[in-house]
Coordinates of N, CA and C in Angstrom, one line a residue:
M22 N 143.5 72.4 57.9 CA 144.0 73.2 58.9 C 145.0 72.3 59.6
T23 N 146.1 72.8 60.0 CA 147.1 71.9 60.7 C 146.6 71.9 62.1
S24 N 147.3 70.8 62.8 CA 147.0 70.7 64.2 C 147.4 71.9 65.1
K25 N 148.6 72.5 64.7 CA 149.0 73.8 65.4 C 148.0 75.0 65.1
A26 N 147.6 75.1 64.0 CA 146.6 76.2 63.7 C 145.3 75.9 64.4
R27 N 145.0 74.7 64.6 CA 143.7 74.4 65.3 C 143.8 74.8 66.7
A28 N 145.2 74.4 67.4 CA 145.4 74.7 68.8 C 145.4 76.0 69.0
G29 N 145.8 76.9 68.0 CA 146.0 78.3 68.2 C 144.6 79.0 68.1
S30 N 143.9 78.4 67.1 CA 142.5 78.9 67.1 C 141.7 78.7 68.2
T31 N 141.9 77.6 68.9 CA 141.1 77.2 70.2 C 141.5 78.1 71.2
K32 N 142.9 78.3 71.2 CA 143.4 79.3 72.5 C 142.8 80.8 72.1
T33 N 142.9 81.2 70.9 CA 142.3 82.5 70.6 C 140.7 82.5 70.9
D34 N 140.0 81.3 70.6 CA 138.6 81.3 71.1 C 138.4 81.5 72.4
K35 N 139.3 80.9 73.2 CA 139.1 80.8 74.8 C 139.4 82.2 75.3
V36 N 140.4 82.9 74.8 CA 140.7 84.3 75.1 C 139.6 85.2 74.9
A37 N 139.0 85.1 73.5 CA 138.0 85.9 73.1 C 136.7 85.6 74.0
T38 N 136.5 84.5 74.4 CA 135.2 84.1 75.2 C 135.4 84.7 76.5
K39 N 136.6 84.6 77.1 CA 136.9 85.3 78.5 C 136.7 86.7 78.4
A40 N 137.3 87.4 77.3 CA 137.0 88.7 77.2 C 135.6 89.4 77.2
A41 N 134.9 88.4 76.3 CA 133.4 88.8 76.3 C 132.8 88.6 77.5
Q42 N 133.1 87.6 78.3 CA 132.5 87.4 79.7 C 132.7 88.5 80.6
A43 N 134.1 89.0 80.5 CA 134.6 90.0 81.5 C 133.6 91.4 81.1
E44 N 133.4 91.6 79.8 CA 132.8 92.8 79.4 C 131.3 92.7 79.6
S45 N 130.6 91.6 79.6 CA 129.2 91.4 79.8 C 128.8 91.7 81.4
P46 N 127.8 92.4 81.6 CA 127.5 92.6 82.9 C 127.2 91.3 83.8
K47 N 127.7 91.1 85.0 CA 127.3 90.0 85.7 C 125.9 90.2 86.4
P48 N 125.2 89.0 86.3 CA 123.9 89.1 87.0 C 124.2 89.5 88.5
R49 N 123.3 90.5 88.9 CA 123.5 91.0 90.4 C 122.6 90.0 91.2
K50 N 123.1 89.8 92.3 CA 122.2 89.1 93.3 C 121.0 89.9 93.6
Q51 N 119.9 89.2 93.7 CA 118.6 89.9 94.1 C 118.7 90.4 95.6
I52 N 118.5 91.6 95.7 CA 118.6 92.2 96.9 C 117.2 92.0 97.5
E53 N 117.3 91.3 98.9 CA 116.0 91.2 99.5 C 115.4 92.5 100.0
K54 N 114.2 92.8 99.6 CA 113.5 94.2 100.1 C 112.9 93.8 101.4
S55 N 112.9 95.0 102.2 CA 112.3 94.8 103.5 C 110.8 94.9 103.3
D56 N 110.0 94.6 104.5 CA 108.7 94.7 104.5 C 108.2 96.0 104.2
G57 N 109.0 97.0 104.8 CA 108.4 98.4 104.7 C 108.7 98.8 103.1
E58 N 109.6 98.4 102.4 CA 109.9 98.6 101.0 C 108.8 97.9 100.1
K59 N 108.4 96.7 100.5 CA 107.3 95.9 99.7 C 106.1 96.6 100.0
L60 N 105.8 97.1 101.1 CA 104.5 97.8 101.3 C 104.5 99.3 100.6
S61 N 105.7 99.9 100.6 CA 105.6 101.2 99.9 C 105.5 100.9 98.4
E62 N 106.1 99.8 97.8 CA 105.7 99.5 96.4 C 104.3 99.1 96.1
M63 N 103.6 98.3 97.0 CA 102.2 98.0 96.9 C 101.3 99.3 97.1
E64 N 101.6 100.1 98.0 CA 100.9 101.4 98.1 C 101.0 102.3 96.7
L65 N 102.2 102.3 96.2 CA 102.5 103.0 95.0 C 101.6 102.5 93.8
S66 N 101.7 101.0 93.7 CA 100.9 100.4 92.7 C 99.3 100.7 92.9
L67 N 98.8 100.6 94.1 CA 97.5 100.8 94.3 C 97.1 102.3 94.1
T68 N 98.0 103.3 94.4 CA 97.7 104.6 94.0 C 97.7 104.9 92.5
V69 N 98.6 104.3 91.9 CA 98.7 104.4 90.4 C 97.3 103.7 89.8
L70 N 96.9 102.5 90.3 CA 95.7 101.9 89.8 C 94.5 102.8 90.0
W71 N 94.5 103.2 91.3 CA 93.3 104.2 91.6 C 93.2 105.4 90.7
N72 N 94.3 106.1 90.4 CA 94.4 106.9 89.5 C 94.1 106.6 88.0
S73 N 94.5 105.5 87.6 CA 94.2 105.1 86.3 C 92.7 104.6 86.1
V74 N 92.1 104.2 87.2 CA 90.7 103.7 87.3 C 89.9 105.2 87.0
R75 N 90.3 106.2 87.9 CA 89.6 107.4 87.9 C 89.8 108.1 86.5
R76 N 90.9 108.1 85.8 CA 91.1 108.5 84.4 C 90.1 107.7 83.5
W77 N 90.1 106.5 83.5 CA 89.2 105.8 82.6 C 87.8 106.2 82.8
L78 N 87.3 106.2 84.1 CA 85.9 106.8 84.3 C 85.8 108.1 83.6
G79 N 86.7 108.9 84.0 CA 86.5 110.3 83.3 C 86.6 110.3 81.9
Q80 N 87.4 109.8 81.3 CA 87.5 109.8 79.7 C 86.3 109.1 79.2
R81 N 85.8 108.1 79.9 CA 84.7 107.4 79.4 C 83.4 108.3 79.5
S82 N 83.4 109.0 80.7 CA 82.2 109.9 81.1 C 82.2 111.1 79.9
N83 N 83.4 111.7 79.7 CA 83.3 112.7 78.9 C 83.2 112.4 77.3
A84 N 83.2 111.1 77.0 CA 83.0 110.9 75.6 C 81.5 110.5 75.5
N85 N 80.8 110.6 76.6 CA 79.4 110.0 76.7 C 78.4 111.2 76.4
A86 N 77.2 110.9 76.1 CA 76.1 112.1 76.0 C 76.1 112.8 77.4
V87 N 76.1 112.3 78.4 CA 76.0 112.9 79.7 C 77.5 113.3 80.1
N88 N 77.9 114.4 79.8 CA 79.3 114.8 79.8 C 79.6 115.5 81.3
G89 N 80.6 115.4 81.8 CA 81.1 116.2 83.0 C 80.8 115.3 84.3
L90 N 80.6 114.0 84.3 CA 80.4 113.3 85.5 C 81.7 113.0 86.2
S91 N 81.9 113.2 87.5 CA 83.1 112.9 88.1 C 83.2 111.4 88.4
D92 N 84.3 111.1 88.7 CA 84.5 109.5 89.1 C 83.6 109.1 90.4
L93 N 83.3 110.1 91.2 CA 82.3 109.7 92.4 C 81.0 109.7 91.9
D94 N 80.5 110.6 91.0 CA 79.3 110.7 90.3 C 79.0 109.1 89.8
V95 N 80.0 108.7 88.9 CA 79.8 107.4 88.3 C 79.7 106.4 89.2
F96 N 80.8 106.2 90.2 CA 80.7 105.2 91.1 C 79.3 105.2 91.9
L97 N 78.8 106.3 92.3 CA 77.4 106.3 93.0 C 76.3 105.9 92.1
L98 N 76.5 106.2 91.0 CA 75.2 105.9 89.9 C 75.5 104.3 89.7
H99 N 76.7 103.9 89.4 CA 76.8 102.3 89.2 C 76.6 101.6 90.5
L100 N 76.8 102.0 91.6 CA 76.5 101.4 92.9 C 74.9 101.1 93.0
L101 N 74.1 102.3 92.7 CA 72.6 102.2 92.7 C 72.3 101.3 91.7
V102 N 72.7 101.3 90.6 CA 72.2 100.3 89.5 C 72.5 99.0 90.0
Y103 N 73.8 98.6 90.4 CA 74.3 97.3 90.7 C 73.5 96.7 91.9
R104 N 73.3 97.6 93.0 CA 72.6 97.1 94.1 C 71.1 96.9 93.8
N105 N 70.7 97.7 92.8 CA 69.2 97.5 92.4 C 68.0 97.7 93.4
K106 N 68.3 98.6 94.5 CA 67.3 98.7 95.5 C 67.6 100.2 96.0
P107 N 66.6 100.9 96.6 CA 66.8 102.3 97.1 C 67.9 102.4 98.1
L108 N 68.8 103.2 98.2 CA 69.7 103.3 99.2 C 69.9 104.9 99.7
R109 N 70.3 104.8 101.0 CA 70.5 106.3 101.6 C 71.8 106.8 101.3
G110 N 72.0 108.1 101.2 CA 73.4 108.6 101.0 C 74.4 108.0 101.9
I111 N 74.1 107.8 103.1 CA 74.9 107.3 104.1 C 75.5 105.9 103.7
D112 N 74.4 105.1 103.3 CA 74.6 103.7 102.9 C 75.6 103.8 101.7
L113 N 75.5 104.7 100.7 CA 76.4 104.8 99.6 C 77.8 105.2 100.1
A114 N 77.9 106.1 101.0 CA 79.1 106.7 101.4 C 79.9 105.5 102.2
F115 N 79.2 104.8 103.0 CA 79.7 103.6 103.8 C 80.2 102.5 102.9
A116 N 79.4 102.2 101.6 CA 79.8 101.4 100.8 C 81.2 101.6 100.1
L117 N 81.3 102.8 99.8 CA 82.5 103.3 99.1 C 83.7 103.8 100.0
S118 N 83.5 103.8 101.4 CA 84.3 104.1 102.3 C 84.7 105.6 102.2
I119 N 83.6 106.4 102.3 CA 83.8 107.8 102.1 C 83.4 108.4 103.3
D120 N 84.3 109.2 104.0 CA 83.9 109.9 105.3 C 83.1 111.2 105.0
D121 N 83.5 111.8 104.1 CA 82.9 113.2 103.8 C 81.5 113.1 103.1
L122 N 80.3 112.9 104.0 CA 79.1 112.8 103.5 C 78.7 113.8 102.4
H123 N 79.1 115.0 102.8 CA 78.9 116.1 101.9 C 79.1 116.0 100.4
L124 N 80.2 115.3 100.2 CA 80.7 115.1 98.8 C 79.8 114.0 98.2
V125 N 79.3 113.1 99.0 CA 78.2 112.1 98.4 C 76.9 112.9 98.2
S126 N 76.5 113.7 99.2 CA 75.3 114.5 98.9 C 75.3 115.4 97.8
Y127 N 76.4 116.1 97.6 CA 76.6 116.9 96.4 C 76.4 116.2 95.0
A128 N 77.1 115.0 94.9 CA 77.1 114.2 93.8 C 75.7 113.6 93.5
L129 N 75.0 113.2 94.7 CA 73.5 112.6 94.3 C 72.7 113.9 93.9
K130 N 72.9 115.0 94.4 CA 72.1 116.2 93.9 C 72.4 116.3 92.4
K131 N 73.6 116.3 92.0 CA 73.9 116.5 90.7 C 73.3 115.4 89.6
L132 N 73.4 114.2 90.2 CA 72.8 113.1 89.5 C 71.3 113.2 89.3
A133 N 70.7 113.7 90.3 CA 69.3 113.9 90.3 C 68.9 114.9 89.3
K134 N 69.6 116.0 89.4 CA 69.3 117.1 88.5 C 69.4 116.6 87.0
L135 N 70.5 115.8 86.8 CA 70.6 115.2 85.3 C 69.6 114.2 85.1
G136 N 68.7 113.8 86.0 CA 67.8 112.8 85.8 C 68.3 111.4 85.7
M137 N 69.4 111.1 86.3 CA 70.1 109.8 86.4 C 69.5 109.0 87.6
I138 N 69.1 109.8 88.5 CA 68.6 109.0 89.8 C 67.4 109.9 90.3
S139 N 66.6 109.3 91.1 CA 65.4 109.8 91.7 C 65.6 109.7 93.3
S140 N 64.9 110.4 93.9 CA 64.9 110.3 95.3 C 63.5 110.4 96.0
G141 N 63.3 109.7 97.0 CA 61.9 109.5 97.8 C 62.2 109.5 99.2
R142 N 61.3 109.9 100.0 CA 61.3 109.8 101.5 C 60.6 108.8 102.0
V143 N 61.2 108.1 102.9 CA 60.6 107.2 103.8 C 60.8 107.5 105.3
G144 N 59.8 108.2 105.9 CA 59.9 108.8 107.1 C 60.8 110.0 106.9
K145 N 61.9 110.2 107.8 CA 62.7 111.3 107.7 C 63.9 110.9 106.8
E146 N 64.0 109.7 106.3 CA 65.1 109.3 105.4 C 65.0 109.5 103.9
V147 N 65.9 109.9 103.2 CA 65.8 110.1 101.9 C 66.6 108.9 101.2
F148 N 65.9 108.2 100.3 CA 66.5 107.0 99.6 C 66.6 107.4 98.2
Y149 N 67.5 107.0 97.4 CA 67.9 107.2 96.2 C 68.0 105.8 95.3
E150 N 67.5 106.0 94.1 CA 67.6 104.9 93.2 C 67.8 105.3 91.8
A151 N 68.4 104.4 90.9 CA 68.7 104.9 89.5 C 67.3 104.8 88.7
T152 N 67.4 106.0 87.8 CA 66.2 105.9 86.9 C 66.6 105.2 85.6
A153 N 65.7 105.2 84.6 CA 65.8 104.4 83.4 C 67.1 105.1 82.7
K154 N 67.1 106.5 82.7 CA 68.2 107.2 82.1 C 69.6 106.6 82.8
G155 N 69.6 106.6 84.1 CA 70.7 106.2 84.8 C 71.2 104.8 84.4
R156 N 70.2 103.9 84.2 CA 70.4 102.5 83.9 C 71.1 102.4 82.5
E157 N 70.4 103.3 81.7 CA 71.1 103.4 80.3 C 72.4 103.8 80.3
N158 N 72.8 104.8 81.1 CA 74.2 105.2 81.2 C 75.1 104.1 81.7
Y159 N 74.5 103.3 82.7 CA 75.3 102.1 83.2 C 75.5 101.1 82.1
D160 N 74.3 100.9 81.3 CA 74.5 99.8 80.3 C 75.5 100.2 79.2
E161 N 75.5 101.5 78.8 CA 76.7 102.1 78.0 C 78.1 101.9 78.6
F162 N 78.1 102.1 79.8 CA 79.4 102.0 80.5 C 79.8 100.6 80.4
I163 N 78.9 99.6 80.5 CA 79.3 98.2 80.5 C 79.5 97.9 79.2
S164 N 79.0 98.3 78.2 CA 79.3 98.1 76.7 C 80.7 98.6 76.4
D165 N 81.1 99.8 76.9 CA 82.3 100.4 76.8 C 83.5 99.6 77.4
R166 N 83.2 99.2 78.6 CA 84.1 98.3 79.5 C 84.4 97.0 78.6
E167 N 83.3 96.4 78.0 CA 83.5 95.2 77.5 C 84.5 95.5 76.2
R168 N 84.2 96.5 75.5 CA 84.9 96.9 74.2 C 86.4 97.3 74.4
Y169 N 86.6 98.1 75.4 CA 87.9 98.6 75.8 C 88.8 98.1 76.8
L170 N 88.1 97.7 78.0 CA 88.8 97.3 79.1 C 89.2 95.7 79.2
E171 N 88.0 94.8 79.0 CA 88.1 93.5 79.2 C 89.1 92.8 78.3
P172 N 89.1 93.2 77.0 CA 90.1 92.6 76.1 C 91.5 92.7 76.6
A173 N 91.8 93.9 77.2 CA 93.2 94.1 77.8 C 93.5 93.4 79.0
M174 N 92.2 92.9 79.7 CA 92.6 92.2 81.0 C 92.8 90.7 80.7
G175 N 92.8 90.3 79.4 CA 92.9 88.8 79.2 C 94.1 88.2 79.8
F176 N 95.2 88.9 80.0 CA 96.2 88.5 80.5 C 96.1 88.0 82.0
L177 N 95.0 88.4 82.8 CA 94.8 88.0 84.0 C 94.5 86.4 84.0
Q178 N 93.6 86.1 83.1 CA 93.3 84.6 82.9 C 94.4 83.9 82.4
K179 N 95.2 84.3 81.5 CA 96.3 83.6 81.0 C 97.5 83.4 82.0
S180 N 97.4 84.3 83.1 CA 98.6 84.3 84.2 C 97.9 83.5 85.4
D181 N 96.7 82.9 85.2 CA 96.2 82.3 86.4 C 95.8 83.0 87.6
I182 N 95.6 84.3 87.3 CA 95.3 85.4 88.4 C 93.8 85.1 88.6
D183 N 93.3 84.9 89.9 CA 91.9 84.6 90.2 C 91.3 85.9 90.6
I184 N 90.4 86.3 89.7 CA 89.8 87.7 90.0 C 89.0 87.7 91.4
E185 N 88.5 86.7 91.8 CA 87.7 86.7 92.9 C 88.5 86.7 94.0
A186 N 89.8 86.0 94.0 CA 90.8 86.0 95.1 C 91.3 87.5 95.2
L187 N 91.6 87.9 94.1 CA 92.2 89.4 94.1 C 91.2 90.3 94.7
N188 N 89.8 90.3 94.3 CA 88.8 91.2 95.0 C 88.9 90.8 96.4
L189 N 88.9 89.6 97.0 CA 89.0 89.3 98.5 C 90.2 89.9 99.0
A190 N 91.3 89.8 98.4 CA 92.6 90.4 98.9 C 92.5 92.1 99.1
L191 N 92.0 92.5 98.0 CA 91.7 94.1 98.0 C 90.8 94.5 99.2
R192 N 89.6 93.7 99.4 CA 88.7 94.2 100.5 C 89.5 94.0 101.8
T193 N 90.4 92.9 101.9 CA 91.0 92.7 103.2 C 91.9 93.6 103.3
L194 N 92.7 94.2 102.3 CA 93.7 95.4 102.5 C 92.9 96.6 103.0
S195 N 91.8 96.9 102.4 CA 90.9 98.0 102.8 C 90.5 97.9 104.2
G196 N 90.2 96.8 104.8 CA 89.8 96.7 106.2 C 91.2 96.9 107.1
I197 N 92.3 96.5 106.7 CA 93.6 96.5 107.3 C 93.9 98.1 107.4
Y198 N 93.7 98.7 106.3 CA 94.0 100.1 106.3 C 93.1 101.0 107.0
E199 N 91.8 100.6 107.0 CA 90.7 101.3 107.9 C 91.2 101.0 109.4
Q200 N 91.5 100.0 109.7 CA 91.9 99.7 111.1 C 93.2 100.4 111.5
A201 N 94.0 100.5 110.6 CA 95.2 101.3 111.0 C 95.0 102.8 111.0
A202 N 94.0 103.3 110.2 CA 93.6 104.7 110.2 C 92.9 104.8 111.5
R203 N 92.1 104.1 112.1 CA 91.4 104.3 113.4 C 92.5 104.1 114.5
A204 N 93.3 103.2 114.4 CA 94.5 103.1 115.4 C 95.4 104.5 115.5
A205 N 95.6 104.8 114.3 CA 96.5 106.1 114.3 C 95.7 107.4 114.8
A206 N 94.5 107.4 114.4 CA 93.8 108.5 115.0 C 93.4 108.3 116.6
S207 N 93.2 107.2 116.9 CA 93.1 107.1 118.4 C 94.5 107.3 119.1
A208 N 95.5 106.9 118.5 CA 96.8 107.3 119.3 C 97.2 108.7 119.3
R209 N 96.6 109.6 118.3 CA 96.8 111.0 118.3 C 95.7 111.7 119.1
G210 N 94.7 110.8 119.7 CA 93.7 111.4 120.4 C 92.6 112.1 119.8
I211 N 92.5 111.6 118.4 CA 91.4 112.2 117.6 C 90.1 111.6 117.8

């Protein structure tokens, strides 16, 4: 190739490179989000997470021998097994941050009717605890969780996300939202 041909080729290459650069999208500057936008994204993520957890509990429950347990039923049963001691309905409602005690009472009656929990009186108070059938359901849940959910969570360990720190952050957020709810209710005179 002659030196003129090489020079022309280089010039053509430069023109082609400039044309390609002009056509390719330029990286946009990252627009800084406001605190409100960041908070909205977090709330959306938490809502999607909550609905996904409820779907997991519902699908897992429907595939089980004891069909038709709601997510609240499952949470209450698991809390009784996990705490491994008799608890009052109000204790369970408090632990799950549920204001409507009648929802908890209804779920506890349903679980008792299914033989998953038993109740006993101590004075005027009614205490609930998981039965062998309830513990068996919980053990099956743990087995399903180990099979379907935990392998998918492997990315957390690979990305150095500390589950305990995440749990602490979520509990802290719960407290912040509880306090904000009380402040808003107080401001409205409720």
